mmCIF file of C-alpha atoms in Angstrom:
data_model
loop_
_atom_site.group_PDB
_atom_site.id
_atom_site.type_symbol
_atom_site.label_atom_id
_atom_site.label_comp_id
_atom_site.label_asym_id
_atom_site.label_seq_id
_atom_site.Cartn_x
_atom_site.Cartn_y
_atom_site.Cartn_z
ATOM 1 C CA MET Y 1 -14.272 -3.638 -23.227
ATOM 2 C CA LYS Y 2 -11.274 -5.408 -21.719
ATOM 3 C CA VAL Y 3 -8.894 -3.275 -19.651
ATOM 4 C CA SER Y 4 -5.255 -4.263 -19.269
ATOM 5 C CA VAL Y 5 -3.512 -3.542 -15.956
ATOM 6 C CA GLN Y 6 0.254 -3.732 -15.615
ATOM 7 C CA ALA Y 7 1.922 -5.253 -12.560
ATOM 8 C CA VAL Y 8 3.316 -2.700 -10.109
ATOM 9 C CA ALA Y 9 6.176 -3.216 -7.639
ATOM 10 C CA VAL Y 10 5.819 -0.979 -4.589
ATOM 11 C CA TRP Y 11 9.485 -1.075 -3.632
ATOM 12 C CA GLY Y 12 11.498 -0.493 -6.796
ATOM 13 C CA LYS Y 13 14.589 -2.607 -7.523
ATOM 14 C CA ILE Y 14 15.286 -3.665 -3.913
ATOM 15 C CA ALA Y 15 12.553 -5.276 -1.791
ATOM 16 C CA PRO Y 16 11.875 -3.757 1.654
ATOM 17 C CA SER Y 17 13.054 -5.514 4.793
ATOM 18 C CA HIS Y 18 9.444 -6.073 5.871
ATOM 19 C CA SER Y 19 6.972 -8.595 4.457
ATOM 20 C CA ILE Y 20 3.712 -7.176 3.080
ATOM 21 C CA THR Y 21 0.780 -9.159 4.458
ATOM 22 C CA ALA Y 22 -2.200 -6.920 3.622
ATOM 23 C CA VAL Y 23 -3.027 -4.412 0.861
ATOM 24 C CA MET Y 24 -5.866 -1.898 0.496
ATOM 25 C CA ILE Y 25 -6.519 0.853 -2.054
ATOM 26 C CA THR Y 26 -8.555 3.876 -1.002
ATOM 27 C CA ASP Y 27 -11.868 4.674 -2.736
ATOM 28 C CA ASP Y 28 -10.302 7.601 -4.624
ATOM 29 C CA GLN Y 29 -7.558 5.224 -5.866
ATOM 30 C CA GLN Y 30 -4.842 7.705 -4.930
ATOM 31 C CA THR Y 31 -3.424 5.911 -1.884
ATOM 32 C CA ILE Y 32 -2.313 2.328 -1.325
ATOM 33 C CA VAL Y 33 -2.112 1.086 2.269
ATOM 34 C CA THR Y 34 0.035 -1.937 3.113
ATOM 35 C CA GLY Y 35 0.363 -3.874 6.360
ATOM 36 C CA SER Y 36 3.447 -5.899 7.210
ATOM 37 C CA GLN Y 37 4.378 -8.994 9.158
ATOM 38 C CA GLU Y 38 6.509 -6.759 11.407
ATOM 39 C CA GLY Y 39 3.495 -4.663 12.483
ATOM 40 C CA GLN Y 40 4.066 -1.613 10.257
ATOM 41 C CA ILE Y 41 1.475 0.168 8.125
ATOM 42 C CA CYS Y 42 2.770 1.999 5.055
ATOM 43 C CA LEU Y 43 0.956 4.630 2.995
ATOM 44 C CA TRP Y 44 1.871 5.026 -0.678
ATOM 45 C CA ASP Y 45 0.821 7.714 -3.180
ATOM 46 C CA LEU Y 46 -0.496 6.285 -6.473
ATOM 47 C CA SER Y 47 -0.493 8.616 -9.480
ATOM 48 C CA SER Y 48 -2.851 8.343 -12.443
ATOM 49 C CA GLU Y 49 0.166 7.000 -14.417
ATOM 50 C CA LEU Y 50 0.441 4.127 -11.843
ATOM 51 C CA LYS Y 51 3.637 5.550 -10.342
ATOM 52 C CA ILE Y 52 3.964 4.712 -6.656
ATOM 53 C CA SER Y 53 5.912 6.739 -4.100
ATOM 54 C CA SER Y 54 6.201 6.240 -0.366
ATOM 55 C CA LYS Y 55 4.247 8.655 1.804
ATOM 56 C CA GLU Y 56 4.317 7.527 5.445
ATOM 57 C CA ILE Y 57 5.177 4.537 7.594
ATOM 58 C CA LEU Y 58 3.316 3.981 10.845
ATOM 59 C CA PHE Y 59 4.814 2.010 13.752
ATOM 60 C CA GLY Y 60 3.266 0.733 16.961
ATOM 61 C CA HIS Y 61 1.506 -2.551 16.316
ATOM 62 C CA THR Y 62 2.937 -5.402 18.372
ATOM 63 C CA ALA Y 63 1.705 -8.131 16.008
ATOM 64 C CA SER Y 64 1.498 -8.691 12.246
ATOM 65 C CA VAL Y 65 -0.960 -6.538 10.297
ATOM 66 C CA THR Y 66 -2.925 -9.177 8.396
ATOM 67 C CA CYS Y 67 -6.080 -7.199 7.576
ATOM 68 C CA LEU Y 68 -6.869 -3.595 6.588
ATOM 69 C CA ALA Y 69 -10.248 -1.870 6.440
ATOM 70 C CA LYS Y 70 -11.442 1.692 6.025
ATOM 71 C CA ALA Y 71 -13.478 3.429 8.715
ATOM 72 C CA ARG Y 72 -17.044 4.415 8.022
ATOM 73 C CA GLU Y 73 -18.102 8.054 8.199
#
């Protein structure tokens, strides 16, 4: 069975002022995590209808976020 996936823009009609350099989706597929060239990490809620809404933005990195990984239990 072939599954079709539509493209999703995480910022709507106007692109954010930061450049996304890394993307990760959580195991439960309900949260997208993005890293940016400016050192920010953004959390996005992803609904089952593929609607994305911003959740949190984390500041503090002094360099670009170029890689994301989940922590082990």
